[in-house]
Every structure is written in structure tokens, then in C-alpha cells.
Coordinates of C-alpha atoms and ligand atoms in Angstrom, one line a residue:
M1265 CA 2.2 -1.0 -22.4
D1266 CA 1.9 -4.5 -21.0
F1267 CA 3.4 -5.6 -17.6
E1268 CA 6.6 -7.1 -19.0
T1269 CA 7.4 -4.0 -21.0
R1270 CA 6.7 -1.6 -18.2
A1271 CA 8.9 -3.7 -15.9
I1272 CA 11.8 -3.0 -18.2
H1273 CA 11.1 0.5 -19.4
V1274 CA 9.0 2.6 -17.0
G1275 CA 11.2 5.1 -15.2
Q1276 CA 14.2 3.7 -17.0
A1277 CA 14.8 5.8 -20.1
P1278 CA 18.5 5.7 -21.2
D1279 CA 20.7 8.1 -19.2
P1280 CA 20.6 11.5 -20.9
L1281 CA 24.2 12.3 -20.1
T1282 CA 25.9 9.1 -21.3
G1283 CA 23.2 7.0 -23.1
A1284 CA 23.7 4.2 -20.5
V1285 CA 20.7 1.8 -21.0
T1286 CA 20.7 0.9 -17.4
V1287 CA 19.8 3.4 -14.7
P1288 CA 23.0 4.4 -13.0
I1289 CA 23.5 3.9 -9.2
Y1290 CA 23.5 7.6 -8.1
A1291 CA 25.7 7.1 -5.0
T1292 CA 25.5 10.7 -3.8
S1293 CA 24.0 12.1 -0.7
T1294 CA 23.5 15.7 -2.0
F1295 CA 23.0 17.6 -5.2
R1296 CA 24.4 20.9 -6.4
Q1297 CA 22.1 24.0 -6.5
T1298 CA 23.0 26.6 -9.1
A1299 CA 21.3 29.3 -7.0
V1300 CA 19.5 28.9 -3.7
G1301 CA 16.5 26.7 -4.3
Q1302 CA 17.5 26.0 -7.9
H1303 CA 18.2 22.4 -8.7
Q1304 CA 17.4 19.6 -11.2
G1305 CA 14.7 18.0 -9.0
Y1306 CA 17.0 16.5 -6.3
E1307 CA 18.4 18.2 -3.2
Y1308 CA 19.3 15.5 -0.7
S1309 CA 19.1 11.7 -1.1
R1310 CA 16.9 11.0 1.9
T1311 CA 14.3 13.2 0.3
G1312 CA 14.8 11.9 -3.3
N1313 CA 17.5 10.0 -5.3
P1314 CA 17.3 9.3 -9.0
T1315 CA 18.0 5.6 -8.7
R1316 CA 15.4 5.2 -6.0
H1317 CA 13.0 7.4 -8.1
A1318 CA 13.4 5.0 -11.1
L1319 CA 12.4 2.1 -8.8
E1320 CA 9.5 4.0 -7.3
T1321 CA 8.2 5.0 -10.8
C1322 CA 8.5 1.5 -12.2
L1323 CA 7.1 -0.5 -9.3
A1324 CA 4.2 1.9 -8.8
S1325 CA 3.4 1.3 -12.5
L1326 CA 3.4 -2.5 -12.0
E1327 CA 1.0 -2.1 -9.1
G1328 CA -1.2 0.2 -11.2
A1329 CA -0.5 2.9 -8.6
A1330 CA -0.1 6.6 -9.2
H1331 CA 2.6 6.9 -6.5
G1332 CA 5.3 4.6 -5.1
F1333 CA 7.8 4.9 -2.2
A1334 CA 10.8 2.7 -1.6
F1335 CA 12.0 1.9 1.9
A1336 CA 15.0 0.2 3.6
S1337 CA 13.0 -2.9 4.4
G1338 CA 9.5 -4.3 4.3
M1339 CA 9.2 -3.5 8.0
A1340 CA 10.3 0.1 7.5
A1341 CA 7.4 0.4 4.9
A1342 CA 5.0 -1.2 7.4
A1343 CA 6.2 1.0 10.3
T1344 CA 5.8 4.1 8.0
V1345 CA 2.3 3.3 6.8
T1346 CA 1.1 2.7 10.3
E1347 CA 2.2 6.3 11.1
L1348 CA -0.9 7.3 9.1
L1349 CA -2.9 6.3 12.2
A1350 CA -4.0 9.0 14.7
P1351 CA -3.4 8.3 18.4
G1352 CA -5.7 5.5 19.7
D1353 CA -6.8 4.4 16.2
R1354 CA -8.0 0.8 16.1
V1355 CA -6.4 -1.8 13.8
L1356 CA -8.0 -5.0 12.6
A1357 CA -5.6 -7.5 10.9
V1358 CA -6.0 -11.0 9.5
S1359 CA -4.7 -13.4 12.2
D1360 CA -2.2 -15.1 9.9
V1361 CA 0.3 -12.3 9.1
Y1362 CA 4.1 -12.1 8.6
G1363 CA 5.7 -12.6 12.0
G1364 CA 7.4 -9.2 12.0
T1365 CA 4.1 -7.5 11.2
H1366 CA 2.6 -9.4 14.2
R1367 CA 5.5 -8.1 16.3
L1368 CA 5.1 -4.5 15.1
F1369 CA 1.4 -4.6 16.0
T1370 CA 1.6 -6.3 19.4
Q1371 CA 4.9 -5.0 20.7
V1372 CA 5.1 -1.5 19.2
L1373 CA 1.6 -0.2 18.2
Q1374 CA -0.4 -1.9 20.9
P1375 CA 1.7 -0.6 23.9
R1376 CA 1.5 2.8 22.3
G1377 CA -2.3 2.8 22.5
H1378 CA -3.6 1.3 19.3
P1379 CA -6.1 -1.5 20.0
I1380 CA -5.2 -4.4 17.7
D1381 CA -7.8 -7.0 16.9
T1382 CA -7.4 -10.0 14.6
I1383 CA -9.9 -11.9 12.5
G1384 CA -9.3 -15.4 11.1
C1385 CA -9.1 -15.5 7.3
E1386 CA -12.0 -18.0 7.4
Q1387 CA -14.1 -15.4 9.2
V1388 CA -13.6 -12.6 6.7
A1389 CA -16.4 -13.7 4.4
G1390 CA -19.0 -13.9 7.1
E1391 CA -18.0 -11.7 10.0
L1392 CA -15.9 -8.9 8.7
A1393 CA -18.6 -6.3 8.6
D1394 CA -19.5 -6.8 12.2
R1395 CA -15.9 -6.6 13.3
L1396 CA -15.1 -3.3 11.6
T1397 CA -16.9 -1.0 14.1
G1398 CA -14.5 1.8 15.1
V1399 CA -11.6 0.3 13.0
R1400 CA -9.4 2.8 11.1
L1401 CA -7.1 0.3 9.5
L1402 CA -7.8 -3.1 8.0
W1403 CA -4.6 -5.0 7.4
L1404 CA -4.7 -7.9 4.9
E1405 CA -2.2 -10.4 3.6
S1406 CA -3.2 -12.8 0.8
P1407 CA -2.0 -15.4 0.4
T1408 CA -1.0 -15.4 4.0
N1409 CA 2.3 -16.3 5.5
P1410 CA 2.8 -19.2 6.4
L1411 CA -0.6 -20.8 6.1
L1412 CA -1.4 -19.7 2.6
A1413 CA -4.9 -18.7 3.4
V1414 CA -6.6 -16.5 0.9
V1415 CA -8.7 -13.4 1.6
D1416 CA -11.3 -12.0 -0.8
I1417 CA -9.7 -8.5 -1.2
A1418 CA -12.5 -6.9 -3.1
H1419 CA -15.1 -8.1 -0.5
A1420 CA -12.9 -6.9 2.4
A1421 CA -12.2 -3.5 0.8
R1422 CA -15.9 -2.9 0.2
A1423 CA -16.8 -3.7 3.9
A1424 CA -13.9 -1.7 5.2
H1425 CA -14.8 1.4 3.1
A1426 CA -18.4 1.2 4.2
A1427 CA -17.1 1.3 7.8
G1428 CA -14.7 4.2 7.1
A1429 CA -11.5 2.1 7.4
M1430 CA -8.4 2.3 5.2
V1431 CA -7.2 -1.0 3.7
V1432 CA -3.5 -2.0 3.5
V1433 CA -2.6 -5.2 1.6
D1434 CA 0.7 -6.9 2.0
N1435 CA 1.2 -8.2 -1.5
T1436 CA 4.6 -9.7 -0.9
F1437 CA 3.7 -13.4 -1.6
A1438 CA 1.7 -12.7 -4.8
T1439 CA 3.7 -9.8 -6.4
P1440 CA 2.0 -7.4 -8.8
Y1441 CA 2.5 -9.9 -11.6
L1442 CA 0.0 -12.3 -9.9
Q1443 CA -2.3 -9.9 -8.0
R1444 CA -2.9 -6.1 -7.9
P1445 CA -4.8 -5.2 -4.7
L1446 CA -5.4 -1.5 -5.7
E1447 CA -7.4 -2.8 -8.7
L1448 CA -9.4 -4.8 -6.1
G1449 CA -10.2 -1.8 -4.0
A1450 CA -7.3 -1.6 -1.5
D1451 CA -6.0 1.8 -0.5
V1452 CA -2.3 1.0 0.0
V1453 CA -0.1 -1.9 -1.2
L1454 CA 2.9 -3.0 0.8
H1455 CA 5.8 -5.1 -0.3
S1456 CA 8.9 -6.6 1.2
T1457 CA 11.0 -6.2 -2.0
T1458 CA 13.5 -8.5 -0.3
K1459 CA 11.4 -11.3 -1.6
Y1460 CA 10.2 -11.9 -5.2
L1461 CA 10.7 -8.3 -6.4
G1462 CA 14.4 -8.3 -5.7
G1463 CA 14.2 -12.0 -6.4
H1464 CA 17.9 -13.0 -5.9
S1465 CA 18.2 -13.0 -2.0
D1466 CA 20.8 -10.2 -2.2
V1467 CA 18.9 -7.2 -0.9
V1468 CA 16.5 -6.1 1.9
G1469 CA 13.9 -3.5 0.9
G1470 CA 10.3 -2.4 1.2
F1471 CA 7.7 -0.5 -0.8
L1472 CA 4.4 1.3 -0.5
A1473 CA 2.1 2.1 -3.4
T1474 CA -1.1 4.1 -3.5
S1475 CA -3.2 6.1 -6.0
D1476 CA -4.9 8.3 -3.4
P1477 CA -3.2 11.8 -3.7
Q1478 CA -3.7 12.8 -0.1
R1479 CA -2.4 9.5 1.3
A1480 CA 0.5 9.7 -1.2
E1481 CA 1.4 13.1 0.0
R1482 CA 1.4 12.1 3.6
I1483 CA 3.4 8.9 2.9
G1484 CA 6.0 10.9 0.9
F1485 CA 6.2 13.3 3.9
L1486 CA 6.6 10.4 6.3
Q1487 CA 9.2 8.7 4.1
N1488 CA 11.4 11.8 4.3
A1489 CA 10.5 12.7 7.9
L1490 CA 11.1 9.2 9.4
G1491 CA 13.9 8.5 6.9
A1492 CA 13.9 4.7 6.5
V1493 CA 14.6 5.0 2.7
A1494 CA 16.1 2.6 0.3
G1495 CA 19.7 3.4 -0.5
P1496 CA 20.7 3.8 -4.2
F1497 CA 22.5 0.5 -4.5
D1498 CA 19.6 -1.4 -2.9
A1499 CA 17.1 0.4 -5.1
W1500 CA 19.1 -0.6 -8.1
L1501 CA 19.1 -4.2 -7.2
V1502 CA 15.4 -4.2 -6.8
L1503 CA 14.9 -2.4 -10.1
R1504 CA 17.1 -5.0 -11.8
G1505 CA 14.9 -7.7 -10.2
L1506 CA 11.7 -6.2 -11.6
K1507 CA 12.9 -6.6 -15.2
T1508 CA 12.7 -10.4 -14.9
L1509 CA 9.7 -10.6 -12.5
A1510 CA 7.2 -11.9 -15.0
V1511 CA 9.4 -14.7 -16.4
R1512 CA 10.6 -15.6 -12.9
M1513 CA 7.0 -15.8 -11.6
R1514 CA 5.8 -17.9 -14.4
Q1515 CA 8.6 -20.5 -13.8
H1516 CA 8.2 -20.2 -10.0
C1517 CA 4.5 -21.1 -10.3
A1518 CA 5.3 -24.0 -12.7
N1519 CA 7.9 -25.4 -10.4
A1520 CA 5.5 -25.0 -7.4
R1521 CA 2.9 -27.1 -9.3
E1522 CA 5.4 -30.0 -9.7
V1523 CA 6.5 -29.8 -6.0
V1524 CA 2.9 -29.6 -4.7
G1525 CA 2.1 -32.7 -6.9
L1526 CA 4.8 -34.7 -5.1
L1527 CA 3.8 -33.5 -1.7
Q1528 CA 0.1 -34.4 -2.3
R1529 CA 0.9 -38.0 -3.2
H1530 CA 3.6 -38.5 -0.5
P1531 CA 2.5 -40.5 2.6
A1532 CA 4.9 -38.5 4.9
V1533 CA 2.8 -35.4 4.2
A1534 CA -0.3 -35.1 6.3
R1535 CA -1.7 -32.0 4.5
V1536 CA -0.6 -29.6 1.8
L1537 CA -1.5 -25.9 2.0
Y1538 CA -1.5 -24.4 -1.5
P1539 CA -4.1 -22.1 -3.0
G1540 CA -3.8 -23.8 -6.4
L1541 CA -5.4 -27.0 -5.0
A1542 CA -9.0 -27.4 -5.8
D1543 CA -9.8 -28.5 -2.2
H1544 CA -8.1 -25.4 -0.7
P1545 CA -10.8 -23.3 1.0
G1546 CA -9.6 -20.1 -0.8
H1547 CA -9.1 -21.7 -4.2
Q1548 CA -12.1 -20.0 -5.9
I1549 CA -11.2 -16.6 -4.6
A1550 CA -7.5 -17.1 -5.5
A1551 CA -8.5 -18.2 -9.0
R1552 CA -10.6 -15.0 -9.3
Q1553 CA -8.1 -12.4 -7.9
M1554 CA -4.8 -13.9 -8.9
L1555 CA -3.2 -14.7 -12.3
D1556 CA -1.7 -17.9 -10.9
F1557 CA -1.2 -19.4 -7.4
G1558 CA 2.3 -18.4 -6.5
A1559 CA 5.3 -20.5 -5.4
M1560 CA 4.9 -20.6 -1.7
A1561 CA 3.6 -23.9 -0.4
S1562 CA 3.4 -25.2 3.1
F1563 CA 2.7 -28.7 4.4
L1564 CA 2.2 -30.5 7.6
A1565 CA 4.4 -33.4 8.6
H1566 CA 3.1 -36.2 10.9
S1567 CA 5.0 -34.8 14.0
E1568 CA 7.2 -31.9 14.9
A1569 CA 10.2 -34.2 15.1
A1570 CA 9.5 -35.4 11.6
A1571 CA 9.2 -31.8 10.4
L1572 CA 12.6 -30.9 12.0
R1573 CA 14.3 -33.9 10.4
I1574 CA 12.8 -33.2 6.9
A1575 CA 14.0 -29.6 7.2
Q1576 CA 17.6 -30.6 7.8
R1577 CA 17.7 -33.4 5.3
T1578 CA 17.0 -31.4 2.1
R1579 CA 20.0 -30.6 -0.1
V1580 CA 18.7 -28.5 -2.9
F1581 CA 16.2 -26.7 -0.7
T1582 CA 18.3 -24.6 1.7
L1583 CA 17.2 -24.4 5.3
A1584 CA 16.8 -20.6 5.8
E1585 CA 14.3 -17.8 6.5
S1586 CA 13.1 -15.5 3.8
L1587 CA 11.6 -16.4 0.4
G1588 CA 11.1 -15.4 -3.2
G1589 CA 14.7 -15.9 -4.4
V1590 CA 15.9 -18.0 -7.3
E1591 CA 17.1 -20.6 -4.8
S1592 CA 14.5 -22.9 -3.1
L1593 CA 14.2 -22.6 0.7
I1594 CA 12.6 -24.7 3.4
E1595 CA 11.9 -23.4 6.9
H1596 CA 10.1 -24.3 10.1
P1597 CA 7.9 -21.3 10.8
A1598 CA 7.1 -22.2 14.5
R1599 CA 10.7 -22.0 15.4
M1600 CA 12.0 -19.6 12.8
T1601 CA 10.0 -16.9 11.0
H1602 CA 6.9 -17.1 13.3
A1603 CA 8.5 -17.8 16.7
S1604 CA 7.0 -14.5 17.8
T1605 CA 3.4 -15.9 17.4
A1606 CA 4.0 -18.7 19.9
S1607 CA 2.2 -16.8 22.7
S1608 CA -0.6 -15.5 20.5
S1609 CA -4.1 -16.9 20.0
H1610 CA -3.0 -18.2 16.6
P1611 CA 0.4 -19.9 17.0
V1612 CA 1.5 -21.7 13.8
P1613 CA 1.4 -25.5 14.0
P1614 CA 4.7 -27.0 15.0
T1615 CA 4.4 -29.7 12.3
L1616 CA 4.3 -27.1 9.6
L1617 CA 7.1 -26.6 7.0
R1618 CA 7.1 -23.8 4.5
L1619 CA 8.7 -24.0 1.1
S1620 CA 9.7 -21.2 -1.2
V1621 CA 9.9 -23.0 -4.5
G1622 CA 12.8 -21.5 -6.5
L1623 CA 14.0 -21.7 -10.1
E1624 CA 16.1 -24.8 -10.1
A1625 CA 15.0 -27.7 -12.4
S1626 CA 11.7 -29.0 -11.0
S1627 CA 13.0 -32.6 -11.3
D1628 CA 15.8 -31.8 -8.9
L1629 CA 13.4 -30.1 -6.5
V1630 CA 11.0 -33.1 -6.5
A1631 CA 13.9 -35.6 -6.1
D1632 CA 15.3 -33.6 -3.2
L1633 CA 12.0 -33.6 -1.3
E1634 CA 11.5 -37.3 -2.1
Q1635 CA 14.8 -38.2 -0.4
A1636 CA 14.1 -35.8 2.5
L1637 CA 10.6 -37.3 3.1
A1638 CA 11.6 -40.9 2.4
D1639 CA 11.9 -42.2 6.0
E1640 CA 9.0 -40.2 7.4
A1641 CA 5.9 -42.1 6.2
P1642 CA 3.8 -43.3 9.2
G1643 CA 4.9 -46.7 10.4
R1644 CA 8.4 -46.3 8.8
T1645 CA 10.0 -44.7 11.9
G1646 CA 9.6 -44.7 15.6
G1647 CA 9.6 -40.9 15.5
Ligands
LIG837 C1 9.6 -10.6 4.7 C2 8.2 -10.1 4.8 C3 7.9 -8.8 5.4 C4 9.0 -8.0 6.0 O1 9.9 -7.5 5.1 P1 11.5 -7.2 5.4 O2 12.0 -6.8 4.1 O3 12.1 -8.5 5.9 O4 11.5 -6.2 6.4 C5 6.6 -8.4 5.4 N1 5.6 -9.1 4.9 C6 5.8 -10.3 4.3 C7 4.7 -11.1 3.8 C8 7.1 -10.8 4.3 O5 7.3 -12.0 3.7

């Protein structure tokens, strides 16, 4: 079955008891046993819950994975997968990662004795093999947040496996509709389902998928042992989001193309960062490993003051953190999502604005940015 069909049907057979075509929200903490140890597959909802199981089955299928695990947040998924490390194991991560991932690495894992190294996305092609000595975990994001750099996942996975490292790819920006890292050689895929997979800015959740049976067994154990699971209502919201993922992503990408076109020709914009642009350094790789280029786009204003003014002038784009919902968002990474990178060797530029292009009419999105940018062309203000 094709992607769109699996998103609607895998793990979601009509309820055998009532015929309900939608998976019920199994709001129960525990399940009856008819004799000690005899049950219908579920004992306790931290360990397993039918609504969560439906989500885990469906999203694993969309990633082309044999096993999936739903968590209470993307960071819960990230914290759980890093528990696969043994004491002292070394981590190498691309330098431009989600701010919360950076915080997990530098303020939780590093103090606990895991050396954390970073590599610039531009260095992955040439230098990765040399940087992998002693590394147990290679952490990739592509496209990256918020700079939209692209990493060649197949190349990175080959180099990591040759060095004996496991590869985790945070696929939140791309979604399995646009990119499937396991097919490119990654070992584990991570999602913040809060973003495109939920898709409606109404739930926080996370996900891990893998096809390796040993890793799956250990992740399943850790999911239950650490307990940061998705609740049944949250799982249901994400499962509902999956059904429309393909159509939403197609329109997200189409709207992003219109918005990027406006940004490119606007004098108030110093530079546009979007992998769909032919002059983007990762364009060829993105064209090869992604179905389309996504709906996250960042741009540099001419000054931080101009960036801050633009961010508070939009009316259709809402000034807010997060991304991937039906509504368009604008944010200033240096002061919002990525404030924790300020003291790092790779702080995000203060003139940077990040857009999550939503599903409103693209004409309204373009007009909104036009009015927000209008007074910011060089020479038109003193700022
Ligand atoms: C939001 C996000 C996360 C963290 O997910 P939460 O659901 O907020 O915990 C991780 N990676 C990326 C790329 C994200 O955008």
C-alpha cells in the first residue's frame, strides 16, 4: 500500500467491538486479567495502550520501520534514545541542532560523562570520517533547525557504520512523507510529533522508529522503564494528524515556494535559507534524499533591530515558537527557540528569522510578509 493509504489504515482497523471506524481513545490505566498473566495483550498503560499502539504501528509503517515507540514529547524520545549509550560513550552531533537537543547534550549528557563533539554541516562531506574515531552515536538533523542546512544522510550513515557508530536522525522538519532516513541507512529515526505529524499545534509528543530488532527491544524496555510515554488522548491526536500528513505536506511545500519567492526578491531580506533554492549549498543532496523541500524557511534581515520589528509586525504569521501546524508562525531563534546556543561555538545569527509556512492562502501569506518587510529595505529607515 502507498503512503497515503497506510497513513489512514495501518494499525487502524475498525474497532472489533463496535465497528467504530476511528481508533477509540482507550482512557484506561489498567486492563483486566481473566487469570493471573492472562490478558488480551495489554496489562498497564505505561507498558502498552491500544490507542498508542495504533499510532506506533502506523507511524512506524510510514517511516518504513519495523518498530515504533511514542513518547510524551520529542525531548522524551531524545532522552530515551540517548539511554542506549554506555557510560562515557562519545557523541558527535551536527552543530546546528534543535535548541533543546543542544541543551540535552551539553547540560545533561556532557556533565554525566559523555564527551559531546560537534561537526558543522558543511564539514560532513569532507571531514566526517576523521571525526568519528571513538564515537558511539552520530546525531543528525536534516534539514537543520533553524539554518536549514542539509546533511547527506546516506554518506554520513556509511561513514558512521564503518567507524562502529550508531546513527540517529531527527526527521522532524522533513517528516516521513518527504524523507525516510532508515531507507538511507540511519539506525533510529526521531520525531517531535508536536510538529508536522500532529500538524495542528494542539499536542506535544515524540517518536522513535527503528528496524533493528535488538535496538527495538532495548528502546521498548527503556520506554517502559523510564516511562515518558504518550498518553492515549495525545496519541489519538497524532494519529489523526497522520491521516492528512501527505496532503498537508504537499500544500505546505507549495505555500513555502510562494513565500520563498517573495523573500528572494525583497530588498529588506539579506539572504534566504531554503534547501529548495538552486544556490543553497545542500540543494543537490536535498533533491536526492527528499521528495520536496519542506515548509521551513529562514531569512536574514539587515540588522537585529529590523528582524525584531519584522517579527512583531506580521499579522497572519503568528509570533510563536514551534512549527509544523496549519497556522503560519514566525520566530526569532537567537532570542526564542535557540537562546540556549548563545554561549556555544555556533550561536545562531541575531538577524535570523525562521518561518513555519502554514496552510493559509499563499496570497495572504505573501501579502502579510510584504507589509511586515515594507519599511525595512536598506536606506528606508534609520534602524
Ligand atoms: C520541537 C523539536 C524537538 C523537540 O520536541 P518537543 O516535542 O518539543 O519535545 C526536537 N527536534 C526538533 C527538530 C524539533 O523541532
